[in-house]
Amino acid sequence: MPEHHSAAAMVPPIGVVAPGAPLSPVSSDRHGALLSGFREVVRIGSATLVRADSMEVLEALEPGSIGAVLCDPPYSSGGLHAGERARAPSQKYQGSEHRHLYAEFAGDCRDQRSFLAWSAMWMARARHAVVPGGICAAFTDWRQLPISTDAIQVAGWTWRGIVPWDKTECVRPIVGRYRNQAEFLVWGTNGHRPLAGKVAPGAYRQAVPKTKLHMTAKPVELMERLLSIVDGPVLDPFMGSAPIGVACANLGLPYIGVEFSAHYFDVACRRLEAHHAQRAA
Ligand SMILES: C[S@@+](CC[C@H](N)C(=O)[O-])C[C@H]1O[C@@H](n2cnc3c(N)ncnc32)[C@H](O)[C@@H]1O
C-alpha cells in the first residue's frame, strides 16, 4: 500500500483562488507513481483504474492533483428503516424478475449516521486531492438527499446546489403515488470557483440505459453532459461499470476510477478496453 499522507498536512485552505484567477493545470502523470503501490492498477488510454477501497486511494493522491470529482456512490438507501436498508442491493433495487441479472456491489449497508460519517470522510479526502475551485458532484436519491447535502458541507466543500436527473417515464409507476422519477446530483466547489468557462444546464432528462452492465448503471450520455464544465483528471471513487470513464474517454479527459468489487472492476476494465480499441480502430 502507498504511504499515507498525514491528513493535517494535506488540507488545502478553502477559498485560496482569487476571484477570476484560472484553475491550476493538472496532469494525470502525477498519479502514476502514487497509485502504482496498489495491487491492481490498470492503464487504458488516459484512464487509470484501481481496484481498492476508495478511501485508501483518496488518501494516496497528491493534494491539488485532481481537476474534478464526479461519482455515483452506494446510496445505502432502498428502504425506510435500518433493517430494510441492510438487505443485499439486489433485494432493495431490483424486482424479483431481474434479481439474478447483476452481481451484488459493495458498501450499500450503512444506516443514516454511518452514511453521513462515511460520506463526509470520503468527501473530505476528495477535497484534499482536488484543485482549488474544482467541482465535486455526487449522485444521491430522494431518501439520502438531505444527508448528502450535509456531508458535502461537513467535508469542507462550498455547497453550490442540487441538479435533478429526470430518468423519464421509463421508471416504474406506482398507483396512487408520485413516480420516483428523479435522482439528484449534489455538488460543490473547493472554495471559490472563478466565474469563467461554459454554462451547463441545471437539470437533465435522460433515460436509464436499456442495456446495463451494473445493477445501478447510469447513462454515459448523462455523464458526458455533466462533464462539459470540468477539467481533468476526473476522479470517480465509485466506478462500477465506468460510464464516467467512457464519457471521459469520449471527451478526452484523463480519468481515475476506483472500484472495490473484483467483479465490477473487471467489468469496467473490459468495457474501457473495448471502447479504447473501438476508438483506435
Ligand atoms: C452505485 S454503484 C456505481 C454504478 C455506476 N454508476 C455504473 O453505472 O455502473 C457504486 C459502486 O461503488 C463500489 N464501491 C462501494 N464502496 C466502495 C469503496 N469503499 N471503494 C471503492 N468502490 C466502492 C460498489 O462496488 C459499486 O460498484
Coordinates of C-alpha atoms and ligand atoms in Angstrom, one line a residue:
M1 CA 0.0 0.0 0.0
P2 CA 1.2 3.5 -0.6
E3 CA 2.4 5.6 2.2
H4 CA -0.5 7.7 3.5
H5 CA 0.0 11.4 3.9
S6 CA -0.9 12.9 7.3
A7 CA -4.4 14.4 7.0
A8 CA -3.4 17.7 8.6
A9 CA -0.5 18.2 6.1
M10 CA -2.8 17.6 3.1
V11 CA -5.7 20.0 3.9
P12 CA -5.6 23.0 1.5
P13 CA -7.2 26.1 2.8
I14 CA -10.7 26.8 1.5
G15 CA -11.1 29.7 -1.0
V16 CA -7.4 30.2 -1.9
V17 CA -8.1 31.2 -5.5
A18 CA -8.6 34.9 -6.1
P19 CA -11.8 35.7 -8.0
G20 CA -11.2 35.5 -11.7
A21 CA -8.0 33.5 -11.4
P22 CA -7.7 30.5 -13.7
L23 CA -7.7 27.0 -12.1
S24 CA -4.3 25.4 -11.7
P25 CA -3.4 23.0 -14.5
V26 CA -3.2 19.3 -13.5
S27 CA -1.6 16.4 -15.2
S28 CA -2.6 12.7 -14.9
D29 CA 1.1 11.6 -14.9
R30 CA 1.4 13.0 -11.4
H31 CA -0.7 10.0 -10.2
G32 CA 1.3 7.2 -11.8
A33 CA 3.9 6.7 -9.1
L34 CA 1.5 7.3 -6.2
L35 CA -1.0 4.7 -7.5
S36 CA 1.5 2.1 -8.6
G37 CA 1.7 0.9 -4.9
F38 CA -1.8 -0.6 -5.2
R39 CA -2.1 -4.2 -6.1
E40 CA -4.4 -3.8 -9.1
V41 CA -3.8 -0.8 -11.3
V42 CA -4.7 -0.8 -15.0
R43 CA -3.9 1.9 -17.5
I44 CA -6.2 2.1 -20.6
G45 CA -5.5 5.2 -22.8
S46 CA -5.6 8.1 -20.4
A47 CA -7.7 6.2 -17.8
T48 CA -6.2 4.8 -14.6
L49 CA -8.3 2.1 -13.0
V50 CA -7.6 1.0 -9.4
R51 CA -9.1 -1.9 -7.5
A52 CA -9.1 -0.8 -3.9
D53 CA -11.2 0.9 -1.2
S54 CA -11.5 4.4 -2.5
M55 CA -10.7 5.8 1.0
E56 CA -7.1 4.5 0.6
V57 CA -6.7 5.8 -2.9
L58 CA -8.1 9.2 -1.9
E59 CA -5.5 9.4 0.9
A60 CA -2.7 8.5 -1.5
L61 CA -3.5 11.2 -4.1
E62 CA -1.3 14.3 -4.2
P63 CA -3.1 17.4 -3.0
G64 CA -4.4 19.6 -5.8
S65 CA -3.7 16.9 -8.4
I66 CA -7.4 16.3 -9.5
G67 CA -9.5 18.6 -11.6
A68 CA -12.9 17.4 -10.6
V69 CA -14.8 14.5 -8.8
L70 CA -17.9 13.1 -10.4
C71 CA -19.3 9.9 -8.9
D72 CA -22.2 7.6 -8.0
P73 CA -21.5 6.3 -4.5
P74 CA -23.6 3.4 -3.0
Y75 CA -26.7 5.2 -1.6
S76 CA -27.3 2.8 1.3
S77 CA -30.9 3.5 0.5
G78 CA -33.8 1.4 -0.7
G79 CA -35.9 1.2 2.5
L80 CA -37.4 3.4 5.1
H81 CA -35.9 1.6 8.1
A82 CA -32.5 0.3 9.1
G83 CA -33.4 -3.3 8.7
E84 CA -34.6 -2.8 5.2
R85 CA -31.5 -0.9 4.2
A86 CA -29.2 -3.6 5.4
R87 CA -30.6 -6.0 2.8
A88 CA -28.5 -7.0 -0.3
P89 CA -28.6 -4.4 -3.1
S90 CA -30.4 -6.8 -5.4
Q91 CA -33.2 -7.2 -2.8
K92 CA -33.5 -3.5 -2.5
Y93 CA -33.1 -2.2 -6.0
Q94 CA -34.4 -5.0 -8.2
G95 CA -37.8 -6.5 -8.9
S96 CA -37.8 -10.3 -8.4
E97 CA -37.8 -10.8 -12.2
H98 CA -34.4 -9.1 -12.5
R99 CA -32.7 -10.3 -9.3
H100 CA -30.4 -12.8 -10.9
L101 CA -29.1 -10.5 -13.6
Y102 CA -26.4 -8.5 -11.8
A103 CA -23.7 -9.2 -9.2
E104 CA -24.1 -7.6 -5.8
F105 CA -22.0 -4.5 -5.2
A106 CA -20.0 -3.2 -2.2
G107 CA -20.8 -0.7 0.6
D108 CA -24.6 -0.3 0.4
C109 CA -25.4 -1.2 4.0
R110 CA -24.9 1.9 6.1
D111 CA -27.5 3.4 8.4
Q112 CA -28.1 7.1 8.3
R113 CA -25.5 8.1 10.9
S114 CA -22.7 5.9 9.4
F115 CA -23.7 7.0 5.9
L116 CA -23.3 10.7 6.9
A117 CA -19.9 10.0 8.7
W118 CA -18.6 7.9 5.8
S119 CA -19.7 10.4 3.1
A120 CA -18.1 13.3 5.0
M121 CA -14.9 11.2 5.3
W122 CA -14.5 10.4 1.6
M123 CA -15.7 13.8 0.5
A124 CA -13.1 15.5 2.8
R125 CA -10.3 13.3 1.4
A126 CA -11.5 14.0 -2.1
R127 CA -11.3 17.8 -1.4
H128 CA -7.6 17.4 -0.4
A129 CA -6.9 15.9 -3.8
V130 CA -8.9 18.5 -5.9
V131 CA -7.5 21.7 -7.2
P132 CA -8.8 24.9 -5.5
G133 CA -12.1 25.9 -7.3
G134 CA -12.6 22.3 -8.6
I135 CA -16.0 20.6 -8.6
C136 CA -17.2 17.7 -6.5
A137 CA -20.6 16.2 -7.8
A138 CA -22.1 13.1 -6.3
F139 CA -25.3 11.3 -7.1
T140 CA -27.9 10.5 -4.5
D141 CA -31.6 9.7 -4.3
W142 CA -34.6 11.4 -2.5
R143 CA -34.0 9.5 0.7
Q144 CA -30.4 10.4 1.1
L145 CA -30.6 13.9 -0.4
P146 CA -30.7 15.8 2.9
I147 CA -27.8 13.8 4.4
S148 CA -25.7 14.1 1.3
T149 CA -26.0 17.9 1.3
D150 CA -25.0 17.8 5.0
A151 CA -22.0 15.6 4.2
I152 CA -20.6 17.8 1.4
Q153 CA -20.6 20.8 3.7
V154 CA -19.1 18.8 6.7
A155 CA -16.3 17.8 4.3
G156 CA -15.4 21.5 3.7
W157 CA -16.8 21.9 0.1
T158 CA -18.7 25.0 -0.7
W159 CA -22.1 23.5 -1.4
R160 CA -23.4 25.0 -4.7
G161 CA -26.7 23.2 -5.4
I162 CA -28.7 20.2 -6.5
V163 CA -29.0 19.1 -10.1
P164 CA -32.0 16.8 -10.7
W165 CA -31.6 13.8 -13.1
D166 CA -35.0 13.1 -14.6
K167 CA -35.0 9.4 -15.6
T168 CA -38.1 9.8 -17.7
E169 CA -41.3 7.8 -17.7
C170 CA -39.3 4.5 -18.1
V171 CA -39.2 4.4 -14.3
R172 CA -41.8 2.1 -12.7
P173 CA -45.1 3.8 -11.9
I174 CA -46.8 3.1 -8.6
V175 CA -50.6 3.7 -8.4
G176 CA -51.7 6.5 -6.1
R177 CA -48.2 7.9 -5.7
Y178 CA -45.8 10.2 -7.5
R179 CA -43.4 8.3 -9.5
N180 CA -39.8 8.3 -8.1
Q181 CA -38.5 9.5 -11.4
A182 CA -35.6 11.6 -10.3
E183 CA -32.2 11.2 -8.8
F184 CA -30.0 14.1 -7.7
L185 CA -26.5 15.4 -8.1
V186 CA -25.3 17.2 -5.0
W187 CA -22.4 19.5 -6.0
G188 CA -20.0 21.9 -4.5
T189 CA -16.6 23.5 -5.2
N190 CA -13.3 23.5 -3.4
G191 CA -13.7 27.1 -2.3
H192 CA -14.1 29.9 -4.7
R193 CA -14.6 28.9 -8.4
P194 CA -13.8 31.6 -10.9
L195 CA -16.8 32.8 -13.0
A196 CA -15.4 31.7 -16.3
G197 CA -15.9 29.0 -18.9
K198 CA -19.1 27.3 -20.3
V199 CA -22.6 27.3 -18.9
A200 CA -24.2 23.9 -18.2
P201 CA -27.9 23.1 -17.6
G202 CA -29.2 22.8 -14.0
A203 CA -31.4 19.8 -14.8
Y204 CA -31.0 16.7 -17.1
R205 CA -33.6 14.4 -18.7
Q206 CA -32.1 11.1 -19.8
A207 CA -33.4 7.6 -19.7
V208 CA -31.7 4.8 -17.8
P209 CA -29.6 2.7 -20.2
K210 CA -31.5 -0.2 -21.8
T211 CA -28.5 -2.5 -21.7
K212 CA -26.9 -2.3 -18.3
L213 CA -23.6 -3.6 -17.0
H214 CA -24.3 -2.8 -13.4
M215 CA -27.4 -3.0 -11.2
T216 CA -27.5 0.8 -10.8
A217 CA -26.0 1.7 -14.2
K218 CA -26.0 5.4 -15.2
P219 CA -26.1 6.6 -18.8
V220 CA -22.8 7.6 -20.5
E221 CA -24.6 10.5 -22.3
L222 CA -25.7 12.0 -18.9
M223 CA -22.1 11.8 -17.7
E224 CA -20.8 13.5 -20.8
R225 CA -23.2 16.3 -20.4
L226 CA -22.3 16.7 -16.7
L227 CA -18.6 16.8 -17.5
S228 CA -18.9 19.7 -20.0
I229 CA -17.8 22.3 -17.5
V230 CA -14.9 20.4 -15.7
D231 CA -11.2 20.0 -16.2
G232 CA -9.4 16.6 -15.8
P233 CA -8.2 14.5 -14.4
V234 CA -11.6 13.4 -13.3
L235 CA -11.7 11.2 -10.2
D236 CA -14.5 8.7 -9.8
P237 CA -14.1 6.9 -6.5
F238 CA -17.1 4.5 -7.1
M239 CA -16.6 3.4 -10.6
G240 CA -19.0 0.5 -11.0
S241 CA -19.1 -0.3 -14.8
A242 CA -17.3 3.0 -15.6
P243 CA -19.9 5.1 -17.5
I244 CA -17.9 8.2 -16.3
G245 CA -14.7 6.6 -17.6
V246 CA -16.3 6.1 -21.1
A247 CA -17.6 9.7 -21.0
C248 CA -14.1 11.0 -20.1
A249 CA -12.6 8.9 -23.0
N250 CA -15.1 10.5 -25.4
L251 CA -14.3 14.0 -24.1
G252 CA -10.5 13.5 -24.0
L253 CA -10.4 13.9 -20.2
P254 CA -7.9 11.9 -18.1
Y255 CA -9.8 9.6 -15.7
I256 CA -9.1 7.8 -12.4
G257 CA -11.7 5.2 -11.5
V258 CA -11.7 3.2 -8.2
E259 CA -13.8 0.1 -7.6
F260 CA -13.8 -2.2 -4.6
S261 CA -15.6 -5.2 -6.1
A262 CA -13.5 -7.5 -8.2
H263 CA -16.4 -8.3 -10.4
Y264 CA -17.2 -4.7 -11.3
F265 CA -13.5 -3.8 -11.6
D266 CA -13.2 -6.5 -14.3
V267 CA -16.4 -5.3 -16.0
A268 CA -15.0 -1.7 -16.0
C269 CA -11.6 -2.8 -17.4
R270 CA -13.2 -4.8 -20.2
R271 CA -15.6 -2.0 -21.1
L272 CA -12.9 0.6 -21.3
E273 CA -10.5 -1.7 -23.2
A274 CA -13.2 -2.4 -25.8
H275 CA -14.1 1.3 -26.0
H276 CA -10.4 2.2 -26.4
A277 CA -9.9 -0.4 -29.1
Q278 CA -13.1 0.7 -31.0
R279 CA -11.9 4.4 -30.9
A280 CA -8.4 3.4 -32.1
A281 CA -9.7 1.3 -35.0
Ligands
LIG1 C1 -23.8 2.9 -7.3 S1 -22.6 1.9 -7.8 C2 -21.9 2.8 -9.3 C3 -22.5 2.3 -10.5 C4 -22.1 3.1 -11.8 N1 -22.6 4.4 -11.8 C5 -22.4 2.4 -13.1 O1 -23.2 3.0 -13.9 O2 -22.0 1.3 -13.3 C6 -21.3 2.2 -6.7 C7 -20.1 1.3 -6.9 O3 -19.1 1.7 -5.9 C8 -18.5 0.5 -5.4 N2 -18.0 0.8 -4.0 C9 -18.7 0.8 -2.9 N3 -17.9 1.1 -1.9 C10 -16.7 1.3 -2.4 C11 -15.5 1.7 -1.8 N4 -15.3 2.0 -0.5 N5 -14.4 1.8 -2.6 C12 -14.5 1.6 -3.9 N6 -15.6 1.2 -4.5 C13 -16.7 1.1 -3.7 C14 -19.5 -0.6 -5.5 O4 -19.0 -1.9 -5.5 C15 -20.3 -0.2 -6.7 O5 -19.9 -0.9 -7.9

